[in-house]
mmCIF file of C-alpha atoms in Angstrom:
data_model
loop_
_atom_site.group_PDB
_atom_site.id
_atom_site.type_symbol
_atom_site.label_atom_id
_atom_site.label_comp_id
_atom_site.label_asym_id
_atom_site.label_seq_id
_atom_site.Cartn_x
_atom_site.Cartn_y
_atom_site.Cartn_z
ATOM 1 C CA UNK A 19 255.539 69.942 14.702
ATOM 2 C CA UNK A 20 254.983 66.602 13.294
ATOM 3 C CA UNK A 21 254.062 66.164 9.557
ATOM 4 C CA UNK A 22 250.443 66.478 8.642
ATOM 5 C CA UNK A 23 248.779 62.793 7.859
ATOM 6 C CA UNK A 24 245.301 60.983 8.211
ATOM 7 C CA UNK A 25 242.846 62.890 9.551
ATOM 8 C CA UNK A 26 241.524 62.504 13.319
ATOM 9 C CA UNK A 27 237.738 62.275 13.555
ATOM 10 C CA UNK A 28 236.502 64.466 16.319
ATOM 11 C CA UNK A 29 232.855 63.501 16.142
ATOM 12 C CA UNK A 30 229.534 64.751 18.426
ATOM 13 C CA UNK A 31 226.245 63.814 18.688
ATOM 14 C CA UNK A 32 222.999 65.353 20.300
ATOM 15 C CA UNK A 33 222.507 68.557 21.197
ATOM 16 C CA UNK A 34 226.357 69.613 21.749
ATOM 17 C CA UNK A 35 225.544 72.544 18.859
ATOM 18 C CA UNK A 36 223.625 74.292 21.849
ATOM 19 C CA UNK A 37 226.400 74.306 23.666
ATOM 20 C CA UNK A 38 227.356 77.791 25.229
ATOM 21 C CA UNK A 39 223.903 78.663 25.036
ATOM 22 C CA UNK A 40 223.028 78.017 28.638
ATOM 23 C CA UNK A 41 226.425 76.887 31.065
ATOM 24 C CA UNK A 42 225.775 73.457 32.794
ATOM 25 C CA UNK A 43 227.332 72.229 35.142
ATOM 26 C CA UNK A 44 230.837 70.819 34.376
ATOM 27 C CA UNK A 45 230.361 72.070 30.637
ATOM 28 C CA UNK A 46 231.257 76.178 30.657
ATOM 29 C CA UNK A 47 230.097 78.574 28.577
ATOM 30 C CA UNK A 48 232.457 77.481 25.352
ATOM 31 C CA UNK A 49 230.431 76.691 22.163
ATOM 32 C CA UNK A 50 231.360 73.957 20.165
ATOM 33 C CA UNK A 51 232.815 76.509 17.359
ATOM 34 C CA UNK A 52 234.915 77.406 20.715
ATOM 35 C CA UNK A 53 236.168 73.144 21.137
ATOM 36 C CA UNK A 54 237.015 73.038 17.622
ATOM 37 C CA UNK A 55 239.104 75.428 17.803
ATOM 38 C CA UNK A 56 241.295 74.439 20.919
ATOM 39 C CA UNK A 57 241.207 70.818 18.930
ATOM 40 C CA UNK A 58 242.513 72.190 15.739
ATOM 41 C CA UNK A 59 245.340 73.840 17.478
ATOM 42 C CA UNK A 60 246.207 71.231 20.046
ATOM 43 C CA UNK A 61 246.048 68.376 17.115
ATOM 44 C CA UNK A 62 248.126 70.874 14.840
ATOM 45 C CA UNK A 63 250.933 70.031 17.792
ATOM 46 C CA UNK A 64 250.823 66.128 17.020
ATOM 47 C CA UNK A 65 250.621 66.151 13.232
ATOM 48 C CA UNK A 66 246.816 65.301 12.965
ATOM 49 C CA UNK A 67 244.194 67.253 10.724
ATOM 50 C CA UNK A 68 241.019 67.391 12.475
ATOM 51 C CA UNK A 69 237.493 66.689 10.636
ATOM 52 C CA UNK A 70 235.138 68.013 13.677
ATOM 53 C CA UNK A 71 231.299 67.238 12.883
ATOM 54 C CA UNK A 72 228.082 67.518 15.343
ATOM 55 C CA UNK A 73 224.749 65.856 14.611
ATOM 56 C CA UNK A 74 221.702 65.399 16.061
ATOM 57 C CA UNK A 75 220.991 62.261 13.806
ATOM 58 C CA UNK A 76 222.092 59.030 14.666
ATOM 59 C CA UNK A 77 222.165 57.530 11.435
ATOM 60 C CA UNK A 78 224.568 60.600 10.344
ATOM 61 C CA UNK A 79 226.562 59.720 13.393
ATOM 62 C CA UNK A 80 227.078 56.102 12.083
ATOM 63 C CA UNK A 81 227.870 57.230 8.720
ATOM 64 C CA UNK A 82 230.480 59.488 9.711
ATOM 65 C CA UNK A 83 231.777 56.115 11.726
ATOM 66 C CA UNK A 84 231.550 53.868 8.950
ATOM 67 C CA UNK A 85 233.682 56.674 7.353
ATOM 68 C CA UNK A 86 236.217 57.035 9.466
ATOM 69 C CA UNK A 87 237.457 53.426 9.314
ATOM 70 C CA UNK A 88 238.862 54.071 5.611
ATOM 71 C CA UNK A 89 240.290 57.602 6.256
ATOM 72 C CA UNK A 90 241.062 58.355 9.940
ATOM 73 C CA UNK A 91 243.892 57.743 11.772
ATOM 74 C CA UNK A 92 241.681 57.987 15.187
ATOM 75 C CA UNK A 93 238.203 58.770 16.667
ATOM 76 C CA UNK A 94 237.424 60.805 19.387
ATOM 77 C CA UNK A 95 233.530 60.637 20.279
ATOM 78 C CA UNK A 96 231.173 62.049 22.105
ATOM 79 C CA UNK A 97 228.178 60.518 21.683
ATOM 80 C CA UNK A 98 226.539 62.727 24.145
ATOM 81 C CA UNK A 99 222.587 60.973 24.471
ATOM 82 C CA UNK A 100 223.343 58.291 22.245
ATOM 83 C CA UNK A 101 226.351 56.758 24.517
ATOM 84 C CA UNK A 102 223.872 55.306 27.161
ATOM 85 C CA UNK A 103 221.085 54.716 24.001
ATOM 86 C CA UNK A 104 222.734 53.484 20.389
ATOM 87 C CA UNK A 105 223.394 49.390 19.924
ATOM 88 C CA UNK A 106 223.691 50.762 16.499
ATOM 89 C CA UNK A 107 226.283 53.530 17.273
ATOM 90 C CA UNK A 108 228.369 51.053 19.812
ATOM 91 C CA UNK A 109 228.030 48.167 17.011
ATOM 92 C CA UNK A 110 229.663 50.456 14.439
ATOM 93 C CA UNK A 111 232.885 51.361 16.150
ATOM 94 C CA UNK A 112 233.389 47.831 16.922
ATOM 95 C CA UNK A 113 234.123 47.408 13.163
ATOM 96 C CA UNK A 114 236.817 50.111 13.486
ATOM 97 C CA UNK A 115 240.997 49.292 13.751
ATOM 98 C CA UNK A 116 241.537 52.663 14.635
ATOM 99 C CA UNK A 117 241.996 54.020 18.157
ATOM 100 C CA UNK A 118 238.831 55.020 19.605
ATOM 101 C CA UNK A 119 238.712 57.679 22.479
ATOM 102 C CA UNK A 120 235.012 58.567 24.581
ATOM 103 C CA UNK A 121 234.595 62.071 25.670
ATOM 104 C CA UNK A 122 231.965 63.473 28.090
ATOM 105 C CA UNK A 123 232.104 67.053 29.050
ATOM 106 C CA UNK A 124 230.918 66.231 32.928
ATOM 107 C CA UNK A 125 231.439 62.863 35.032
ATOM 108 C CA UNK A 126 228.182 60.801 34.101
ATOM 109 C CA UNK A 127 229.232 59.362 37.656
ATOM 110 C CA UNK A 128 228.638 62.353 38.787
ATOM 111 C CA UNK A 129 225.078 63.036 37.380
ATOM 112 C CA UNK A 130 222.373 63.494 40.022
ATOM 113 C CA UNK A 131 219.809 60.517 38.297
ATOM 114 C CA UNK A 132 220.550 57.583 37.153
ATOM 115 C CA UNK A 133 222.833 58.493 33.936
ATOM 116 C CA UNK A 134 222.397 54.941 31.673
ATOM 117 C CA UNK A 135 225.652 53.572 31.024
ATOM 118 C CA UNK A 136 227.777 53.894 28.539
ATOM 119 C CA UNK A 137 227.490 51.264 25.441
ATOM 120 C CA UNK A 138 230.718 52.924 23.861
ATOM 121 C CA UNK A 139 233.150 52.769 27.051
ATOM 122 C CA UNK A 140 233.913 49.083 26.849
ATOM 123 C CA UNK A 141 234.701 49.422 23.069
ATOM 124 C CA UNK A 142 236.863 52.828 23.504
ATOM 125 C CA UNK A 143 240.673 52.544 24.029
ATOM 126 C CA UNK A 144 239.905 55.143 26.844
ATOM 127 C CA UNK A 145 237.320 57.554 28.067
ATOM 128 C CA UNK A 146 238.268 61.285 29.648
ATOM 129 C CA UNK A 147 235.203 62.556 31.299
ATOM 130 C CA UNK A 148 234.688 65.645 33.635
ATOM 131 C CA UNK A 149 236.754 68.514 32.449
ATOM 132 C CA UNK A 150 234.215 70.320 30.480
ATOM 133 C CA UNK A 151 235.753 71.493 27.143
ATOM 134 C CA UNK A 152 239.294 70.325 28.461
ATOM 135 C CA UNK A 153 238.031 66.513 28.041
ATOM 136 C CA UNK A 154 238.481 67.243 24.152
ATOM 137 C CA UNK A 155 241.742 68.522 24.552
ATOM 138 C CA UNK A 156 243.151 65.724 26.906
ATOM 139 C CA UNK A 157 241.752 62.737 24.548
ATOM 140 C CA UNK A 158 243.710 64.457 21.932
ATOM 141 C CA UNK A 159 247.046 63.730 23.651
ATOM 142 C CA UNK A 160 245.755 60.577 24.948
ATOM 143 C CA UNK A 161 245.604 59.401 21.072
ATOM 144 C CA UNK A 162 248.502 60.442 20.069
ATOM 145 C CA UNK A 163 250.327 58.911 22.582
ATOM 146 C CA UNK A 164 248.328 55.638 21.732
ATOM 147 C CA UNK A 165 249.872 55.971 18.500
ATOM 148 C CA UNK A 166 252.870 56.716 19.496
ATOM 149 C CA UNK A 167 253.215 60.593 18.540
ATOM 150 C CA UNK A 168 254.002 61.750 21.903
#
């Protein structure tokens, strides 16, 4: 196992605490206590501490952002609502030098309306979409081999 260094922000936005509550399609029956978990223990494998937050605030969100740019190593994000919704949320990880990864738990492709599209996916390094939980799990090796640690 690598050395522990910067952390990796896994952050989450809208309504993701309820998940596990109700299974949707694509997403399972894991709560979010459930994806931090796999996170902390797949990231433990690459070297990365994991700060893991969910909000239903936006302007919490963009803090945590802003944040991130002076102590992360990465972000992973799932924006959930706010990908398809937040200027402000897309504008603020433009400022970041730091990998940025987009997560969806189903294939917004996939959705059966009109899912808006994503103001975050043009500014992300990469997006993994569709595997329910799993999605967290694969960006997690898909940053560390952007940086190298695979």
């Amino acid at each position: 196992m690598a050395s522990i260094s910067s952390p990796l922000f896994i952050l989450n936005g809208p309504n993701l605490n309820l998940l596990g509550f109700k299974s949707v399609a694509g997403e399972g029956v894991d709560t979010l206590d459930d994806v931090e978990a796999a996170c902390r223990d797949h990231a433990a494998d690459y070297g990365f501490e994991v700060v893991f937050r969910q909000t239903n605030l936006e302007g919490e969100l963009i803090g945590w952002i802003q944040e991130a740019q002076s102590v992360a190593e990465g972000v992973i994000i799932n924006a959930a609502g706010y990908a398809g919704t937040s200027v402000a949320i897309s504008e603020s990880l433009r400022f970041l030098d730091i990998p940025v990864i987009e997560v969806s738990l189903d294939n917004p492709a996939k959705r059966g309306y009109a899912a808006p599209v994503s103001l975050i996916t043009p500014i992300a390094a990469g997006t993994v979409t569709g595997f329910g939980p799993n999605s967290y799990v694969l960006a997690i090796s898909a940053i560390a081999q952007l940086m190298g640690r695979e």
